[in-house]
Tab-separated table of C-alpha atoms in Angstrom:
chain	number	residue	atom	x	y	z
A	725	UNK	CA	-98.961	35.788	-66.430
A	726	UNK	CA	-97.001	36.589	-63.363
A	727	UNK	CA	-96.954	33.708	-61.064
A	728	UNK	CA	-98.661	34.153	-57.424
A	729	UNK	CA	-97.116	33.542	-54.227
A	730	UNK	CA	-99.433	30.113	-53.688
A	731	UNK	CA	-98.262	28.801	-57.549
A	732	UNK	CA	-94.617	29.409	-56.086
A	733	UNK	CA	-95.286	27.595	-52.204
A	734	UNK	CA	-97.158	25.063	-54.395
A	735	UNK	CA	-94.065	24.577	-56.788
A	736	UNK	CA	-91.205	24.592	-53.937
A	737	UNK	CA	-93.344	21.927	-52.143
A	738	UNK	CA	-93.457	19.592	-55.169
A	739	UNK	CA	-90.446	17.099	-56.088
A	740	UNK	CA	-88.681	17.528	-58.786
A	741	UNK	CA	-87.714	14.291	-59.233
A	742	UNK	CA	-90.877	12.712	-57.943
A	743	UNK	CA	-89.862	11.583	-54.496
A	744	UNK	CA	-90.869	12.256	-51.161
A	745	UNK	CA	-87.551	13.690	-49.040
A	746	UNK	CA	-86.352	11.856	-45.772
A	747	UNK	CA	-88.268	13.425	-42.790
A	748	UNK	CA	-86.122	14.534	-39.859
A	749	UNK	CA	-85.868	13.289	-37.043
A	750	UNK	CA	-88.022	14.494	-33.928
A	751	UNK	CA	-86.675	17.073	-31.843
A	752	UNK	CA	-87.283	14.604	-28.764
A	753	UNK	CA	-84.741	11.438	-29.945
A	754	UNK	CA	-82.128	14.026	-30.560
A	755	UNK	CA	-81.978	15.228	-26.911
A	756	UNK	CA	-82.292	11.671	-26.063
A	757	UNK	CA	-79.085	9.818	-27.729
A	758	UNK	CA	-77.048	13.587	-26.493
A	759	UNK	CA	-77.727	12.831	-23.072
A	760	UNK	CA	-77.407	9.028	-22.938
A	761	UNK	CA	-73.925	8.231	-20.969
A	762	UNK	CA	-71.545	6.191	-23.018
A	763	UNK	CA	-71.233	2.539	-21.834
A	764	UNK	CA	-67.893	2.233	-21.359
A	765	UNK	CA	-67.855	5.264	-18.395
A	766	UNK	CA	-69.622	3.409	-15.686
A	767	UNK	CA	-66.508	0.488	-16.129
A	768	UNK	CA	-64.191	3.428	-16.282
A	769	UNK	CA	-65.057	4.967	-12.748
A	770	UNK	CA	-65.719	1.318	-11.095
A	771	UNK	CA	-62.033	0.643	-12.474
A	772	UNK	CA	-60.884	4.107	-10.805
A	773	UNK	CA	-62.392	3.274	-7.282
A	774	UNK	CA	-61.029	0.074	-7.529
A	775	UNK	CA	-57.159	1.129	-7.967
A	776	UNK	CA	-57.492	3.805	-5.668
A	777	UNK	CA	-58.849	1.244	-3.040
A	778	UNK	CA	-55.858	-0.796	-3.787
A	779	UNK	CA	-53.470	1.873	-3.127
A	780	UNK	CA	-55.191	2.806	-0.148
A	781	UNK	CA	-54.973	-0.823	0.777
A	782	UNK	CA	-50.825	-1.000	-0.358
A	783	UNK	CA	-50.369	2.299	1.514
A	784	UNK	CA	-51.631	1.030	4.342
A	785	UNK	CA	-50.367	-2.322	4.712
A	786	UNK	CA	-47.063	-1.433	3.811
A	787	UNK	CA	-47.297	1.512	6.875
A	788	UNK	CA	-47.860	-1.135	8.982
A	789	UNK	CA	-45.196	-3.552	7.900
A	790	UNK	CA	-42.328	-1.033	7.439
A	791	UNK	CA	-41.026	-2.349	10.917
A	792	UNK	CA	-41.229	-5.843	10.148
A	793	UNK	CA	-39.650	-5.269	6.586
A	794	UNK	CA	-36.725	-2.966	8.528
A	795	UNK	CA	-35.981	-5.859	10.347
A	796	UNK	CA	-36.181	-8.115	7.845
A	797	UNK	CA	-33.421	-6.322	6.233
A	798	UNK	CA	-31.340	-5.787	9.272
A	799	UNK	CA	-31.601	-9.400	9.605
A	800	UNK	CA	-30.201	-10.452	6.364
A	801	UNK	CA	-27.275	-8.065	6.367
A	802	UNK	CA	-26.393	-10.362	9.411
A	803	UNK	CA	-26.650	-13.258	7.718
A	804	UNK	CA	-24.502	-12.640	5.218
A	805	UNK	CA	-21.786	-10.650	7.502
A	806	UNK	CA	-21.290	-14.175	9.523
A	807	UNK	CA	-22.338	-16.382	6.011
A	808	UNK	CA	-18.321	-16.831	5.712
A	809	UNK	CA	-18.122	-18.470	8.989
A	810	UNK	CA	-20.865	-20.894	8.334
A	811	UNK	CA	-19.741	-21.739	4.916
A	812	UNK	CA	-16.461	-22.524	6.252
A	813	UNK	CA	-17.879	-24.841	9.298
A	814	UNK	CA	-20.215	-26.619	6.402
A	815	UNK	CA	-16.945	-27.225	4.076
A	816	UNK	CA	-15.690	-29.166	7.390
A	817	UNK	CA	-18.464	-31.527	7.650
A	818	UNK	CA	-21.111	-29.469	10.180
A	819	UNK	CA	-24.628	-29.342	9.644
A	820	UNK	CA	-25.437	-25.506	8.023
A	821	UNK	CA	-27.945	-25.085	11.097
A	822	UNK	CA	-25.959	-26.674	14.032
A	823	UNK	CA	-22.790	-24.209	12.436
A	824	UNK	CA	-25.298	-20.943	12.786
A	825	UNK	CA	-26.121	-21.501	15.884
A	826	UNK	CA	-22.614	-22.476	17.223
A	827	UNK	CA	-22.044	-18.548	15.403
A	828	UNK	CA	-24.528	-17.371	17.153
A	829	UNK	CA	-24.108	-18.482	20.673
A	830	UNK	CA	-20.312	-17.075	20.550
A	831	UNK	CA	-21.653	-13.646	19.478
A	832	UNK	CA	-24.236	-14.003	22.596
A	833	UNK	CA	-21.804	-14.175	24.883
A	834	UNK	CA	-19.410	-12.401	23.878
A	835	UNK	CA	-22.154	-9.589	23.929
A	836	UNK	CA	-23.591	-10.755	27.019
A	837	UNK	CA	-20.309	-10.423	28.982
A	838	UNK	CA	-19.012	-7.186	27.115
A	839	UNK	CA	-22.486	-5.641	28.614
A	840	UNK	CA	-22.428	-7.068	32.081
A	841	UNK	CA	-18.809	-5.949	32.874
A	842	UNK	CA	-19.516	-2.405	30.938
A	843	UNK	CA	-22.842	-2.391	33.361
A	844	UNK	CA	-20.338	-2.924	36.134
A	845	UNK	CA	-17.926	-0.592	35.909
A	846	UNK	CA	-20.759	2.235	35.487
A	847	UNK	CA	-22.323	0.611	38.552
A	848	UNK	CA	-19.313	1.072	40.055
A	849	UNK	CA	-18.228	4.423	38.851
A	850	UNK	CA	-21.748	5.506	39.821
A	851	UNK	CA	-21.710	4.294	43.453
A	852	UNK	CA	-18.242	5.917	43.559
A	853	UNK	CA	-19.827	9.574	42.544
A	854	UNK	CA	-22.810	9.370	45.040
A	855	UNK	CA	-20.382	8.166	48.019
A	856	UNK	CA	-18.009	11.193	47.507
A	857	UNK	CA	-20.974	13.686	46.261
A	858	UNK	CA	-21.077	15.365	49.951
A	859	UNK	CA	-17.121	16.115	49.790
A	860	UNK	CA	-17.413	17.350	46.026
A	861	UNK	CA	-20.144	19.794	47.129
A	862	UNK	CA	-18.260	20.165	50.513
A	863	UNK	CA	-14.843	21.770	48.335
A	864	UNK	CA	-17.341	23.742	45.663
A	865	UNK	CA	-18.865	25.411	48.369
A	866	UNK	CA	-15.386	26.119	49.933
A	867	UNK	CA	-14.024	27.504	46.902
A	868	UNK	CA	-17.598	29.848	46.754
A	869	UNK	CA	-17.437	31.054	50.181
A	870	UNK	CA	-13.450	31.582	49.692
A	871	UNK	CA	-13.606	33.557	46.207
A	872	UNK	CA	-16.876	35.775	46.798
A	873	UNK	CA	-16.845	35.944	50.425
A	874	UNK	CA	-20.026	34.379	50.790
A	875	UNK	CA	-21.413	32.233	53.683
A	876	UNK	CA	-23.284	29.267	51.768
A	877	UNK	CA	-23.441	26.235	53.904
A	878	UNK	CA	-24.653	22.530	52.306
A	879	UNK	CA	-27.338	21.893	54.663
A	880	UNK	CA	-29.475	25.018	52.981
A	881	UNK	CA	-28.550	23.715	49.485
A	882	UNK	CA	-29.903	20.369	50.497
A	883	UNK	CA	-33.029	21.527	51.823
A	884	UNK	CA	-33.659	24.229	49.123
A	885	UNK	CA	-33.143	21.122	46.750
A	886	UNK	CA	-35.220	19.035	48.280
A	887	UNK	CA	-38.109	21.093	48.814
A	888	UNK	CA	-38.148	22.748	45.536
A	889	UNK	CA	-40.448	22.479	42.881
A	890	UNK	CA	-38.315	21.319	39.930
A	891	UNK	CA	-37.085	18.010	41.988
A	892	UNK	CA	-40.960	17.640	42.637
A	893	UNK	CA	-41.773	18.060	38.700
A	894	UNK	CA	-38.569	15.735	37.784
A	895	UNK	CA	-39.405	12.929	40.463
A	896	UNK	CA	-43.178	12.796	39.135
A	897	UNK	CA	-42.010	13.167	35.730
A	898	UNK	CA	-39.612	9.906	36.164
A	899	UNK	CA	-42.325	8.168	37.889
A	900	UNK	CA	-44.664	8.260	34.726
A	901	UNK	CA	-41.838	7.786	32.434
A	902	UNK	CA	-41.075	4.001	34.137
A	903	UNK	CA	-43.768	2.476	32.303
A	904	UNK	CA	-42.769	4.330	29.107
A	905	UNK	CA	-39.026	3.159	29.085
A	906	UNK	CA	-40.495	-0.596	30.160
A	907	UNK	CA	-42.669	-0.783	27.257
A	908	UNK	CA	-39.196	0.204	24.561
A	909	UNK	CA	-37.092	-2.332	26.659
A	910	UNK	CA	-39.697	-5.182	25.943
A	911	UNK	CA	-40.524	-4.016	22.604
A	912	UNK	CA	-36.419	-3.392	21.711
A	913	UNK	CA	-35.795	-7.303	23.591
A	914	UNK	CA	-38.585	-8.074	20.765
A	915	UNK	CA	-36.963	-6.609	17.961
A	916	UNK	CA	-33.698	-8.108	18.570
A	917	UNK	CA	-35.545	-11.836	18.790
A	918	UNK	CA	-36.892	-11.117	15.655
A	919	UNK	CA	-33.536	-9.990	13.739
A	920	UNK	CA	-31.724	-13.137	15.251
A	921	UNK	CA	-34.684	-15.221	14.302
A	922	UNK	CA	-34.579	-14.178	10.397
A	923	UNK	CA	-30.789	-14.172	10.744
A	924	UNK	CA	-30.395	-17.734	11.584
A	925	UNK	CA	-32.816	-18.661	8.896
A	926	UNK	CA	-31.013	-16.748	6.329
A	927	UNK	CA	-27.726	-18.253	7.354
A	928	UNK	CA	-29.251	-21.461	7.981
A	929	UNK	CA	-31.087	-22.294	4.723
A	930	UNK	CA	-28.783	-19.868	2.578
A	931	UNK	CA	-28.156	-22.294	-0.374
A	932	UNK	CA	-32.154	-23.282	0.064
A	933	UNK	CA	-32.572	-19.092	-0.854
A	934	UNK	CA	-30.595	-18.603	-3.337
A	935	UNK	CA	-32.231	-22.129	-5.433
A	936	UNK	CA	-35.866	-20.536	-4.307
A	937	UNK	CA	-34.656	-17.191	-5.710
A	938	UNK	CA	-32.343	-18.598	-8.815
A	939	UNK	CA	-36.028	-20.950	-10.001
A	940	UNK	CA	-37.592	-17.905	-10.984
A	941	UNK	CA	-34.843	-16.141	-12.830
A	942	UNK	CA	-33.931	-16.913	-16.370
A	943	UNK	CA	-30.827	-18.565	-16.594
A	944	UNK	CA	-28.506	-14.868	-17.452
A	945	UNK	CA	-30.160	-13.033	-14.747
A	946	UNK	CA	-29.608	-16.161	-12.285
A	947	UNK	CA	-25.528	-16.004	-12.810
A	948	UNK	CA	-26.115	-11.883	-12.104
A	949	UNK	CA	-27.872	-12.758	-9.355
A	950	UNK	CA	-25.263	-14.853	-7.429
A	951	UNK	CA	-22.752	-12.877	-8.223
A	952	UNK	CA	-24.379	-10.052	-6.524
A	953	UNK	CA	-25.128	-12.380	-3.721
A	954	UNK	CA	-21.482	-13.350	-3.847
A	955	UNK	CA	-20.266	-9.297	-3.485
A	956	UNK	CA	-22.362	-9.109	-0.446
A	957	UNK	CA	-21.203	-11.531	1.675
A	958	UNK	CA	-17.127	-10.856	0.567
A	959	UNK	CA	-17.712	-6.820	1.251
A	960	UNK	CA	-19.966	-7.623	4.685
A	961	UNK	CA	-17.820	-10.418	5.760
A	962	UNK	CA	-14.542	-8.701	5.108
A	963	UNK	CA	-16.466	-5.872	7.217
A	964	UNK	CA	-16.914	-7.165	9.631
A	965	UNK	CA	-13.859	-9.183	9.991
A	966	UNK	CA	-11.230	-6.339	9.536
A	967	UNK	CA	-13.128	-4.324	11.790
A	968	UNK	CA	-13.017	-6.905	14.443
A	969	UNK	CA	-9.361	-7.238	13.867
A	970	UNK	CA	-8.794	-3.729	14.440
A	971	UNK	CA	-10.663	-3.425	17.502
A	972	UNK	CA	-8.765	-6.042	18.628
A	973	UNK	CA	-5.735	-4.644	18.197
A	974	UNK	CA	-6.754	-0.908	19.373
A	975	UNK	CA	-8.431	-2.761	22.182
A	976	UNK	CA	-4.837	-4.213	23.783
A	977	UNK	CA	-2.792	-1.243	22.723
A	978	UNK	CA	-5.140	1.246	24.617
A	979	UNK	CA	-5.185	-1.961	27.370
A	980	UNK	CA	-1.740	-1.639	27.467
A	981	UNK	CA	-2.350	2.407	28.434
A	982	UNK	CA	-4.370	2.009	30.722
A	983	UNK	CA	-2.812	-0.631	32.607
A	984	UNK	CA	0.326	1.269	32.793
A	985	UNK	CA	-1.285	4.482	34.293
A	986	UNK	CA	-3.304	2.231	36.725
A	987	UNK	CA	-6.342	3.382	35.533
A	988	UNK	CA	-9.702	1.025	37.224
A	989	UNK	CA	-11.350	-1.232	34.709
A	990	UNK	CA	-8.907	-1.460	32.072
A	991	UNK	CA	-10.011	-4.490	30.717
A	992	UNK	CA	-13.201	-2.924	30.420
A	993	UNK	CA	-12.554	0.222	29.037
A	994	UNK	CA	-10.454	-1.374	26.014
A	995	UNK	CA	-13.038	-3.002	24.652
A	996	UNK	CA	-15.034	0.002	24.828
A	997	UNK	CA	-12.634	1.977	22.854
A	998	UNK	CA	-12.011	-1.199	20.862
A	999	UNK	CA	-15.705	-1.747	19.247
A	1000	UNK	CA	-17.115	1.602	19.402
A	1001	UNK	CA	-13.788	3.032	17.541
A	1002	UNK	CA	-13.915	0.974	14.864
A	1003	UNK	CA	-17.868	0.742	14.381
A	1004	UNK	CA	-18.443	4.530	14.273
A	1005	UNK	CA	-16.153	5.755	11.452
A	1006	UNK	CA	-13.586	8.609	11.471
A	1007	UNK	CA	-14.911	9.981	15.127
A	1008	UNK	CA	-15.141	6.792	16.715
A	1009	UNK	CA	-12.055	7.228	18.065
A	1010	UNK	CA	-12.586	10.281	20.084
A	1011	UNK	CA	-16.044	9.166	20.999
A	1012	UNK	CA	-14.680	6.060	23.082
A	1013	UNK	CA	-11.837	7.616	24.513
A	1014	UNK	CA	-14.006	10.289	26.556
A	1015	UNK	CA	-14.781	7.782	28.813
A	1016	UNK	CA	-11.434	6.655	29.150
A	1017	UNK	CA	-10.060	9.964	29.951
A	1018	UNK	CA	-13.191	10.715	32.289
A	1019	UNK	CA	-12.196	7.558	34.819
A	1020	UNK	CA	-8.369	8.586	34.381
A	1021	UNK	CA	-9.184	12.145	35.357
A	1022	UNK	CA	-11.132	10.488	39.079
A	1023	UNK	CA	-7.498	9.000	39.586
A	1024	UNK	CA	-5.366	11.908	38.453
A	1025	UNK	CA	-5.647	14.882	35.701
A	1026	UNK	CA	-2.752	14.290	34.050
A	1027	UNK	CA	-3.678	10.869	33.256
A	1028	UNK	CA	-6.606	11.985	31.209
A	1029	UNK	CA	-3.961	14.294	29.214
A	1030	UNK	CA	-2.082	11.017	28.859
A	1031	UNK	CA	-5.218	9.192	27.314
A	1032	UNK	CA	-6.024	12.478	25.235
A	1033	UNK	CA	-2.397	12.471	23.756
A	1034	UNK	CA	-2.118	8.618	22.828
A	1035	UNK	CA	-5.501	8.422	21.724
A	1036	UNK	CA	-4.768	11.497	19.014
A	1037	UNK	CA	-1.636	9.438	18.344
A	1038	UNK	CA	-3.167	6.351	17.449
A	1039	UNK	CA	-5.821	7.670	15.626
A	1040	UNK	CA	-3.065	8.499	12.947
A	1041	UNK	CA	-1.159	5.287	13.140
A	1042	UNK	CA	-4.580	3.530	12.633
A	1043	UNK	CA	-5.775	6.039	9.183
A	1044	UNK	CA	-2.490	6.159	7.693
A	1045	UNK	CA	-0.612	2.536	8.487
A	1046	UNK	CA	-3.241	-0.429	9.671
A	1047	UNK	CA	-6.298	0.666	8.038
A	1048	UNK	CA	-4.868	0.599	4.356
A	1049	UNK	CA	-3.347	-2.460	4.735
A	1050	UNK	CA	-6.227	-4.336	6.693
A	1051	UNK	CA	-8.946	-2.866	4.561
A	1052	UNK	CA	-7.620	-2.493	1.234
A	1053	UNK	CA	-9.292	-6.437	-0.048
A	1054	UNK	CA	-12.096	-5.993	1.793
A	1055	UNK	CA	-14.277	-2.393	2.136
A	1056	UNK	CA	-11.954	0.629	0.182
A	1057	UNK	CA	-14.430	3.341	0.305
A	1058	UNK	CA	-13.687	6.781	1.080
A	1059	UNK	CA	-13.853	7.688	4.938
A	1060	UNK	CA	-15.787	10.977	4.254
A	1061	UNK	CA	-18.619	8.482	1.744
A	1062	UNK	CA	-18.524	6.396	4.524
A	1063	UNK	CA	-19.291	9.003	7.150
A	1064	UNK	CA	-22.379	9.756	5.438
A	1065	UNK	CA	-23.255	6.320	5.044
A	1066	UNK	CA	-23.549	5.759	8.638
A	1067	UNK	CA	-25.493	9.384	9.581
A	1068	UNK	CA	-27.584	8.139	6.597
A	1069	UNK	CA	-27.855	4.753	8.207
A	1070	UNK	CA	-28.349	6.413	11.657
A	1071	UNK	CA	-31.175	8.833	10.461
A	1072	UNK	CA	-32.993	6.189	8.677
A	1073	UNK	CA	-32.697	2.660	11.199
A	1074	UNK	CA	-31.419	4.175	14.268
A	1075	UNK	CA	-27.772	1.948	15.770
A	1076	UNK	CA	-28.420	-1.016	13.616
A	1077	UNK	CA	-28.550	1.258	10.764
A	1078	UNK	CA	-25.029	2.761	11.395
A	1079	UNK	CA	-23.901	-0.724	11.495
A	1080	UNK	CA	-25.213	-1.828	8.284
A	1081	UNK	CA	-24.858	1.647	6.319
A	1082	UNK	CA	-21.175	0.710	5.549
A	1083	UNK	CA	-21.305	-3.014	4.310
A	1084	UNK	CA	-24.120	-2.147	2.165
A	1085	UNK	CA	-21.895	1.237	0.162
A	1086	UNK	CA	-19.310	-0.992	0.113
A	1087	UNK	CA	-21.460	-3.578	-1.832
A	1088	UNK	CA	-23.259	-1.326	-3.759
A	1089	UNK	CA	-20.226	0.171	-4.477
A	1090	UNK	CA	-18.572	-2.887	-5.770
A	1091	UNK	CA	-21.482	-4.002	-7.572
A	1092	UNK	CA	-21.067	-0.834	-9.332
A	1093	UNK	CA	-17.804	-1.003	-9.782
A	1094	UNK	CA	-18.273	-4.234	-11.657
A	1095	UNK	CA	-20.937	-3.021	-14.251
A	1096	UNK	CA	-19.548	0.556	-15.312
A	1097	UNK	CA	-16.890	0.985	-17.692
A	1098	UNK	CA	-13.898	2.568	-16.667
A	1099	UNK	CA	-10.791	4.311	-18.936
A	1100	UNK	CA	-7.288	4.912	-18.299
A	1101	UNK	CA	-6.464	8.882	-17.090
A	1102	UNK	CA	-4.686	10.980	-18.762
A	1103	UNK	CA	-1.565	12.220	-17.553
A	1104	UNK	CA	-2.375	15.630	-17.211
A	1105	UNK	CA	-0.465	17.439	-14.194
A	1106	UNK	CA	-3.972	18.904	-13.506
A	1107	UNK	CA	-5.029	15.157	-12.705
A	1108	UNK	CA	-2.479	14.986	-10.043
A	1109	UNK	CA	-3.271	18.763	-8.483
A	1110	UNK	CA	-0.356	20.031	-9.739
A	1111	UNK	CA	-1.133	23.467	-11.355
A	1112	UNK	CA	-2.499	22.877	-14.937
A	1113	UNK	CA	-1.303	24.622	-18.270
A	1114	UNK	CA	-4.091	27.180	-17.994
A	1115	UNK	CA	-1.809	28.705	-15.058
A	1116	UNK	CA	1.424	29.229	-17.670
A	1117	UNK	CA	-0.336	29.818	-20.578
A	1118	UNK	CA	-2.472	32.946	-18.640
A	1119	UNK	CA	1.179	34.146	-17.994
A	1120	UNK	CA	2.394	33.830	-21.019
A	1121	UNK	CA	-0.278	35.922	-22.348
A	1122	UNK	CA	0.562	38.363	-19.923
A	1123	UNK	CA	4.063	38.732	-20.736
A	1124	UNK	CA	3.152	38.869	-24.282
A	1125	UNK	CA	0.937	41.803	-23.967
A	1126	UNK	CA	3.698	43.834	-22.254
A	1127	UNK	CA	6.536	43.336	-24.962
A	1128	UNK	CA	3.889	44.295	-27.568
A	1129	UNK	CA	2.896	46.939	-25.814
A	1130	UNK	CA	6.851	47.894	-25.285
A	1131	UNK	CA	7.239	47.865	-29.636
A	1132	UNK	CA	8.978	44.143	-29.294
A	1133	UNK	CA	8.288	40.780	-30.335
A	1134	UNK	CA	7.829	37.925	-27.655
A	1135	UNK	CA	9.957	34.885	-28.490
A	1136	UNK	CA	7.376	32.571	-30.017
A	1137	UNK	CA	6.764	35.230	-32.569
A	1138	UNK	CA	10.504	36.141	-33.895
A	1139	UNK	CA	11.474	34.566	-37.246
A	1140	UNK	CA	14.401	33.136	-38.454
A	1141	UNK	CA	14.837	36.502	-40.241
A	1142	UNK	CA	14.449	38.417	-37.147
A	1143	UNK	CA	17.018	35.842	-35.070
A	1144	UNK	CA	19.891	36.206	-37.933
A	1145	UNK	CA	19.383	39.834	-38.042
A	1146	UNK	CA	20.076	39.694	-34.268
A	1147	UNK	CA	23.105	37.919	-34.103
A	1148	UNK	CA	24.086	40.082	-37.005
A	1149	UNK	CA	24.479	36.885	-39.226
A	1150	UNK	CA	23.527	36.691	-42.848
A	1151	UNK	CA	21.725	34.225	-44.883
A	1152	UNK	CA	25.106	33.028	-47.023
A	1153	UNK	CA	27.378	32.239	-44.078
A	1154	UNK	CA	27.752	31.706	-39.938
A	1155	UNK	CA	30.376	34.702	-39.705
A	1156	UNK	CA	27.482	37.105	-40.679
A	1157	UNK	CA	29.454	37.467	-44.193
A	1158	UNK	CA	26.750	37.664	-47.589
């Protein structure tokens, strides 16, 4: 009897082994634990916010104290440029801080009367151009009316000047640029306080640092640490120092000059050329001696080619004879790296930046210089641009190529065979005999 389609339903329905099978699970808890967020992604995104809050926070706080932190640097660059002079007053028996501030009060007034008698002279100068002005514009106007046959007279120059609109614009312009110029001369006065302020607590409590600094270091990293410390004052102190030395002496030998061609402020004007020469690298020189040759051209023309001439003169004297020897133990860097150093210096802290930008090369550079591992050179010519082998070897293959091309053998090729048959000598004997 064929079985029906109920016996077979009824059959597939029952157990075989006489249990009932596991019921699934409703369609409604499945959705459920799908759609359920795991537990650890709400601690995940509150962790997120949280670090990008404190970057924000970083970001912004560090915006705000990249002035202080500019100066802060600035600051202990100085300390450690006039840290030889202190330590030196301390090994005598002065008190650290009583030594600092002796430092410092020679450095104000040697800057305080460089700047009044430099403010002079321009005073001067300046008073001296607006007195003779009229007779200046008196001969220009001459020379006009003389070479184009023109009939210009100063009283209409004056009163087109002084009823034209551009002296209108540039006096109202000045006018709203007083209180613009006030506010950087009380905020620069403000930045300088603050650089001598950290300065003479760097120089001050300089051991006190380096035993704050030193406590937190393992004992390895302290010794790296002060020796570090150590490169930085020798290559900023010796920086300082030989520069000051040469200024000094380019200061009386252009004194000297000047005095000699009668030329007004001489005092003055050499230790212009003196500091600016030596503190702006490789064009220093020509910088300071424009205004030199400007007051020697008021008093004659061929004074200024006079200045021009020794100033090109001692420019060379100064690279290839006193620099080398003045320099050589204290800040050997390469005038081109330090160039850069200072336009780097310049671009990034403004004029205290040029200052700094070499001391701190020159002790990076030594610091360097101290870790990396150096090995003898070889004594190739190429080493000491002289022309390398590659040059005679290249001709060599040249004039190979052509005998072989004539049927012959170059020299490095013949054999003994080919020599002896040459000289017509056999193998047996030196008369050519078998």
């Amino acid at each position: 009897m064929a079985p029906t389609d109920e016996t077979a339903q009824a059959v597939q329905q029952t157990p075989s082994s006489g249990t009932t099978p596991p019921t699934p699970p409703p369609a409604g808890d499945a959705v459920g634990q799908g759609g359920r967020m795991p537990r650890w992604l709400p601690r995940a995104m509150v962790l997120a916010l949280a670090l990008i809050a404190v970057f924000q926070l970083g970001s912004w706080a560090f915006h705000q104290l990249t002035g202080l932190l500019i100066n802060i640097l600035i600051a202990f660059f100085l300390a450690l440029a006039i840290e030889p002079a202190v330590s030196w007053m301390a090994s005598h028996g002065i008190r650290r801080g009583l030594a600092t501030a002796l430092v410092f009060l020679g450095a104000t007034v040697v800057a305080a009367g460089f700047v009044t008698l430099l403010g002079s002279m321009l005073a001067g100068q300046i008073v001296r151009m607006v007195e003779g002005f009229p007779d200046y514009l008196d001969s220009v106007i001459n020379w006009i009316n003389t070479t184009f046959h023109t009939e210009l007279r100063r009283v209409d120059i004056q009163e087109g000047l002084l009823h034209s609109d551009w002296l209108r614009k540039y006096v109202q312009n000045s006018a709203t640029g007083v209180l613009d110029v006030s506010a950087q001369v009380l905020g620069g006065l403000f930045q300088m306080l603050t650089i001598a302020l950290f300065s003479f607590y760097f120089a001050a409590d300089g051991p006190r640092l380096r035993r704050a600094l030193c406590s937190v270091l393992p004992p390895a990293r302290q010794a790296e640490v002060l020796r570090a410390w150590e490169i930085a004052v020798n290559k900023t102190g010796g920086y300082l120092y030989s520069r000051g030395l040469m200024a000094l002496i380019s200061g009386v030998a252009h004194y000297v000059l000047l005095a000699l061609l009668d030329v007004p402020y001489a005092p003055v004007l050499a230790v212009w050329v003196g500091l600016v020469s030596q503190f702006i690298p490789t064009i220093g020189t020509y910088l300071a001696g424009a205004l030199p040759m400007l007051i020697a051209f008021t008093v004659n023309p061929w004074y200024a080619l006079w200045v021009l001439i020794f100033v090109v003169i001692y420019q060379q004297f100064e690279n290839y004879v006193l620099q080398p020897k003045l320099t050589s133990k204290t800040v050997d860097i390469h005038p081109a790296v330090a160039f850069g150093s200072v336009i780097a210096g310049t671009a990034l802290l403004g004029a205290l930046g040029a200052l700094i930008a070499i001391p701190a090369i020159a002790t990076l550079q030594a610091f360097l210089g101290a870790y990396v591992k150096r090995y003898d050179v070889t004594d190739d010519p190429r080493v000491h641009g002289h022309r390398g082998r590659g040059a005679g070897t290249v001709v060599r293959g040249v004039r190979r190529l052509r005998l072989r091309r004539r049927g012959e053998r170059p020299d490095s090729e013949r054999t003994d065979a080919d020599t002896r048959t040459d000289t017509g000598r056999g193998p047996g004997s030196e008369d050519g005999s078998p």
